[in-house]
XYZ file of C-alpha atoms in Angstrom:
409
model
C 16.487 11.466 10.606
C 14.378 13.706 12.944
C 10.592 14.534 14.186
C 7.780 16.415 12.592
C 4.727 17.172 14.077
C 3.946 20.261 12.465
C 4.856 22.723 10.286
C 6.715 24.201 13.464
C 8.926 21.012 13.519
C 9.408 20.672 10.426
C 11.733 23.932 9.622
C 12.971 22.762 12.784
C 14.321 20.097 12.020
C 16.011 21.320 8.794
C 17.436 24.587 10.826
C 18.989 21.647 13.506
C 20.496 20.736 10.178
C 18.486 17.099 9.406
C 19.002 14.963 6.529
C 15.620 13.490 6.433
C 12.168 13.645 8.560
C 9.509 12.362 9.390
C 5.654 12.167 10.278
C 2.098 10.481 10.045
C -1.128 11.733 8.392
C -4.026 11.023 10.041
C -4.641 7.570 11.999
C -2.533 4.768 10.466
C 0.487 5.675 11.757
C 1.739 5.303 16.006
C 1.393 7.893 16.680
C -2.219 9.022 15.469
C -3.157 9.781 19.299
C 0.068 11.147 21.352
C 0.580 13.422 18.412
C -0.160 15.738 16.092
C -0.569 14.803 12.365
C -0.850 16.214 9.614
C -3.737 15.678 6.701
C -2.857 14.402 2.955
C -3.329 17.508 2.255
C -0.401 18.411 3.223
C 2.003 15.783 1.313
C 2.516 18.241 -1.549
C 3.411 21.539 0.869
C 6.380 19.227 2.992
C 7.458 17.805 0.431
C 8.370 20.974 -1.379
C 9.536 22.522 1.828
C 12.140 19.965 2.878
C 12.778 19.250 -1.948
C 13.986 23.080 -1.139
C 16.404 22.087 1.551
C 17.495 19.623 0.474
C 15.624 16.867 3.165
C 14.229 13.930 2.226
C 10.798 13.098 3.484
C 9.270 9.805 5.259
C 5.667 9.223 5.705
C 5.052 6.738 8.690
C 1.902 4.382 7.959
C 3.445 1.496 10.614
C 0.097 1.110 12.287
C -1.909 -2.633 12.100
C -4.096 -2.172 9.012
C -7.634 -4.278 9.320
C -9.950 -5.037 6.214
C -11.979 -1.798 6.136
C -9.138 0.402 6.573
C -7.398 -0.955 3.122
C -7.956 1.024 0.276
C -7.172 3.968 2.958
C -3.761 2.627 3.308
C -3.723 2.667 -0.510
C -4.526 5.990 -0.956
C -2.099 7.085 1.759
C 0.138 5.645 -0.195
C -0.498 6.759 -4.148
C -1.101 10.354 -2.620
C 2.252 10.346 -0.866
C 4.499 8.667 -4.048
C 2.260 11.808 -6.178
C 3.266 14.148 -3.858
C 6.777 13.760 -4.191
C 7.696 11.917 -0.878
C 10.685 10.166 -0.362
C 9.582 6.644 1.055
C 7.152 5.558 3.853
C 7.459 3.607 6.321
C 5.529 0.307 7.185
C 5.566 -2.931 9.408
C 2.059 -4.274 8.104
C 2.731 -6.827 4.863
C -0.252 -5.102 2.912
C 1.086 -1.755 3.479
C 4.839 -3.177 2.317
C 3.048 -4.900 -0.291
C 0.902 -2.117 -2.105
C 4.314 0.360 -1.606
C 5.877 -2.657 -3.576
C 3.623 -2.978 -6.000
C 3.419 0.549 -6.965
C 6.721 1.136 -6.642
C 7.080 3.597 -3.831
C 10.099 3.493 -1.786
C 9.198 1.480 1.661
C 11.261 1.896 4.572
C 10.981 -1.002 7.535
C 9.319 -0.058 10.875
C 10.487 -0.912 14.565
C 7.941 -2.947 14.930
C 9.357 -5.637 12.724
C 11.392 -6.196 14.867
C 14.983 -6.974 13.061
C 16.682 -8.915 15.040
C 18.613 -11.417 12.694
C 20.366 -11.675 9.281
C 17.265 -13.772 8.132
C 14.788 -10.789 8.549
C 16.805 -8.469 6.711
C 17.477 -10.818 3.758
C 13.470 -11.880 3.739
C 12.436 -7.539 3.743
C 15.260 -6.712 0.970
C 13.065 -7.794 -1.650
C 10.657 -4.794 -0.477
C 12.881 -2.150 1.506
C 16.073 -0.272 1.385
C 15.857 0.454 5.329
C 15.137 -0.969 7.464
C 15.009 -0.211 11.753
C 16.252 -3.365 14.017
C 14.577 -3.591 17.234
C 15.355 -1.348 19.702
C 16.717 -3.637 22.215
C 19.443 -4.790 20.283
C 22.981 -4.683 21.730
C 25.831 -2.758 19.224
C 27.444 -5.582 18.848
C 24.667 -7.318 17.127
C 23.806 -4.476 14.978
C 27.942 -4.610 14.112
C 26.588 -8.313 13.278
C 24.403 -7.316 10.997
C 25.745 -4.866 9.053
C 28.330 -6.975 8.053
C 26.401 -10.186 7.150
C 25.070 -7.162 4.493
C 28.499 -6.116 3.100
C 29.933 -9.293 3.355
C 26.800 -11.592 0.979
C 25.759 -8.223 -0.846
C 22.321 -7.921 0.633
C 20.624 -4.791 -1.988
C 16.914 -3.342 -1.682
C 15.185 -2.624 -4.686
C 17.040 0.519 -5.850
C 19.714 -2.134 -5.897
C 22.161 -0.548 -3.343
C 22.323 -2.075 -0.144
C 19.603 -2.538 2.404
C 20.483 0.454 5.381
C 20.353 0.207 8.384
C 18.955 2.693 11.351
C 18.582 2.949 14.526
C 17.191 4.293 17.483
C 19.589 7.043 18.540
C 17.511 9.556 21.181
C 13.915 10.080 22.768
C 11.531 7.794 24.506
C 11.952 3.992 24.872
C 8.834 1.646 25.661
C 8.929 -0.357 28.064
C 7.557 -3.405 25.828
C 9.852 -5.279 22.916
C 9.584 -2.546 20.493
C 6.496 -0.854 21.134
C 3.923 -4.335 21.412
C 2.384 -3.324 24.277
C -0.962 -4.537 25.399
C -1.538 -1.985 28.893
C -2.799 0.522 27.189
C -5.541 -2.183 24.724
C -6.644 -3.647 27.758
C -6.911 -1.064 30.376
C -8.962 1.925 28.226
C -9.105 -0.200 24.800
C -6.433 2.497 23.458
C -3.768 0.075 21.419
C -0.251 1.617 21.430
C -0.672 -0.919 18.296
C -2.882 1.464 16.679
C -1.114 4.641 17.676
C -3.503 5.267 20.814
C -1.180 4.695 23.360
C -2.683 6.278 26.233
C 1.435 5.413 28.119
C -0.541 3.730 31.644
C 3.527 3.331 32.056
C 4.339 6.319 32.845
C 2.308 6.536 35.781
C 3.093 5.524 39.186
C 1.105 2.919 40.779
C 0.638 1.228 44.243
C 1.139 -1.993 44.575
C -1.402 -3.894 46.812
C -2.431 -7.241 48.247
C -5.591 -8.079 47.531
C -6.285 -9.975 50.692
C -5.722 -7.950 53.546
C -4.999 -4.663 51.696
C -1.403 -3.533 52.949
C -0.199 -1.737 50.403
C 3.403 -1.976 49.860
C 5.977 1.111 48.470
C 8.480 0.240 46.202
C 11.359 3.031 45.915
C 11.286 3.543 41.952
C 7.952 4.309 41.793
C 7.956 4.399 37.614
C 8.793 0.849 37.382
C 7.594 0.876 34.569
C 8.679 3.953 32.860
C 12.527 4.314 31.119
C 14.527 6.544 31.238
C 14.508 7.966 27.534
C 17.039 6.759 25.066
C 20.361 9.269 24.850
C 23.877 8.108 22.714
C 25.174 10.682 22.283
C 28.059 9.810 24.761
C 28.722 6.479 22.280
C 27.521 8.045 18.851
C 31.697 7.076 17.146
C 30.212 3.386 18.465
C 26.912 2.955 16.844
C 28.890 4.564 13.132
C 31.443 2.229 13.982
C 29.038 -0.389 13.654
C 27.795 0.571 10.620
C 24.755 2.650 11.486
C 23.832 4.875 8.352
C 20.692 6.648 9.754
C 20.185 7.876 13.467
C 16.913 8.214 14.029
C 15.417 10.824 16.498
C 12.482 10.216 18.804
C 9.759 13.090 19.275
C 6.824 13.413 16.769
C 5.164 14.822 19.788
C 7.711 17.254 21.076
C 7.965 21.199 20.837
C 9.722 22.584 18.125
C 12.715 23.665 20.096
C 13.350 20.217 20.980
C 13.709 19.341 17.249
C 15.561 21.925 16.602
C 18.194 21.461 20.064
C 18.530 17.383 19.615
C 18.632 17.150 15.601
C 21.431 21.035 15.921
C 23.093 17.955 18.948
C 23.548 14.909 17.456
C 24.792 16.538 13.808
C 27.677 18.471 15.280
C 28.144 15.222 16.964
C 28.840 13.273 13.793
C 30.343 16.298 12.572
C 33.107 15.573 15.390
C 33.586 12.046 14.714
C 34.363 12.802 11.149
C 36.830 15.707 11.536
C 38.411 14.221 14.697
C 36.782 16.831 17.637
C 34.636 14.249 19.214
C 36.572 15.577 22.216
C 35.100 14.248 26.286
C 34.622 18.760 26.575
C 32.339 19.069 23.615
C 30.459 16.146 24.623
C 29.785 17.432 27.755
C 28.956 20.634 26.175
C 25.776 18.480 24.032
C 24.574 16.843 27.081
C 24.202 20.024 28.524
C 22.193 21.587 26.243
C 20.236 17.969 25.108
C 19.067 18.412 29.150
C 17.215 21.900 28.160
C 15.028 20.733 26.179
C 12.155 17.396 27.266
C 13.067 14.681 28.443
C 12.644 11.608 31.490
C 16.091 12.015 32.054
C 19.041 9.799 30.273
C 20.544 6.316 30.345
C 22.254 4.387 27.578
C 19.616 1.607 26.420
C 20.914 -1.913 25.292
C 22.869 -0.958 23.072
C 25.861 -1.568 25.153
C 24.972 -4.910 26.710
C 22.525 -3.566 29.707
C 19.974 -6.503 30.438
C 17.375 -4.026 32.680
C 16.225 -0.726 32.062
C 16.622 2.561 33.943
C 13.393 3.728 34.643
C 12.422 7.609 35.948
C 12.285 9.631 38.810
C 9.594 11.070 38.535
C 6.059 11.883 36.044
C 7.088 14.091 32.794
C 10.260 16.038 32.138
C 13.777 17.070 33.920
C 14.255 19.253 31.715
C 16.892 22.148 33.018
C 14.942 24.516 30.952
C 11.007 25.618 31.488
C 9.781 28.069 28.169
C 6.620 30.695 29.903
C 4.531 31.586 26.653
C 4.637 35.622 26.451
C 2.968 36.337 23.735
C 2.504 36.384 19.535
C 4.374 38.673 17.547
C 1.898 41.390 16.212
C 3.963 42.985 13.525
C 7.567 42.238 11.900
C 9.194 45.269 9.787
C 11.772 43.553 7.750
C 13.280 46.617 6.519
C 14.716 47.523 10.029
C 13.849 44.277 11.468
C 12.468 44.673 14.550
C 9.411 42.796 15.785
C 5.843 44.345 17.732
C 4.489 42.035 20.170
C 1.773 42.465 22.720
C 2.739 40.721 26.104
C -0.543 38.828 26.742
C 0.017 36.746 29.816
C 0.467 37.990 33.626
C 4.412 37.655 33.299
C 7.827 39.810 32.397
C 10.288 40.266 29.607
C 13.335 42.462 30.559
C 16.405 43.030 28.917
C 18.890 40.703 29.172
C 16.207 37.666 29.301
C 16.734 34.922 26.973
C 13.750 34.596 24.203
C 12.483 31.715 21.939
C 10.370 32.643 18.468
C 8.464 29.278 16.831
C 6.157 29.489 14.576
C 4.947 28.198 10.692
C 7.644 29.267 9.047
C 9.998 30.739 11.341
C 10.933 27.180 12.840
C 12.387 28.041 16.047
C 14.073 31.507 16.893
C 16.422 31.924 19.550
C 18.001 34.810 20.955
C 18.613 37.200 24.184
C 16.717 40.315 24.830
C 19.227 43.463 24.330
C 16.882 46.412 23.894
C 13.204 46.956 24.793
C 11.414 49.807 23.277
C 7.931 50.187 24.117
C 6.224 53.603 22.923
C 9.185 54.024 21.210
C 10.931 54.756 23.869
C 14.061 52.752 25.619
C 12.794 50.941 28.917
C 14.194 47.823 30.965
C 10.823 45.625 31.217
C 8.007 44.709 29.244
C 4.513 44.351 31.480
C 0.975 42.334 30.285
C -1.022 44.806 27.816
C 2.563 46.806 26.963
C 3.119 46.235 23.158
C 6.677 46.068 22.714
C 9.090 45.961 19.744
C 12.484 45.073 19.454
C 15.451 44.500 16.904
C 15.987 40.722 15.378
C 18.869 39.351 13.226
C 16.168 36.757 11.292
C 12.981 37.975 10.076
C 9.991 37.088 12.069
C 6.541 36.244 11.125
C 2.874 37.583 12.002
C 1.418 35.188 14.531
C 5.155 33.521 15.662
C 4.505 33.019 19.290
C 6.706 34.129 22.094
C 8.426 32.348 25.402
C 10.397 33.488 27.719
C 13.521 31.188 28.985
C 13.977 30.053 32.422
C 15.737 27.165 34.550
C 13.572 25.042 36.130
C 12.883 25.042 39.239
C 13.415 21.704 40.764
C 10.697 20.977 43.290
C 12.105 17.595 43.999
């Protein structure tokens, strides 16, 4: 299950091989401030695009709901059902009860902190899929899935309840995202989708009486590294997990495509008996090219304490440099025209990425550049250059050059 914060990301998830996607609309979701969000008017189009590609769609309505928002919540859930959205992801009982009353499929959010079999038994009255608490080790996840099978725990559709876990992306220092740091400091509540991520910053430890400041070896002691499970995905599958959730609705489309592709390939490799150390190393190398704060394996393998980020922001090994937009595309000959807007250059042999709402993510190496119908080795700012592509692009698509990140630390 892949994160979608834009139409570019939706197409990227589909290109990466996602079986399902999740996204938010408006303010009643846990990424209402930090990620792009669709509107209710987008739901029919999203459902149609996904359905055409055999992909299920899940709408997040997983914030705390206040009295004055009940009608907005009901409208959101009704509209999702009418638009053909596959299910909603919810944590507030007002949302769960209303969705259940109109026959809308429900998935239980990680905000419900499901960590035992009785919680699964209770929520099975409403939901077909449940996300377990992020802090559970795989041993306990396996106990829950075994309990579901042994006790024939079924959801509203009459099928065995399925367990979903987070497989990749950002982790929070708090239990299942229940944090009040942002609310306490800036009156923006994490539980209302408005977290300012104060934990990701560096802090000084100061003695208020003497003004003495203490140096902390790791400056980011509240900012966990990102979760990565591709090294032990076989153990997750063997624990009975049915859905692997990729975090990152605020990430770019290339992140969505790369991460989805890697985990899809790994899952297939496990099924086919080709899940080897060599392939795992190759996937790790690809995952490192897109946004990450460094990686660790979370709590699944029994760790008691997290690993903390060594710096602020991304540690990706590759960087995208914006060049310009596709001004024209000639379908008959498969050639794109781009005006280079920025003070950068691109040369034959450079790798580039094109992203757009219909294009998704197109990744290729520049084999030829033509300027005024003649071949050149390099294009510069102001040049309207053309190049051949193996897949169609579209006017307005954004073009980036991909370079290796220079590590300044």
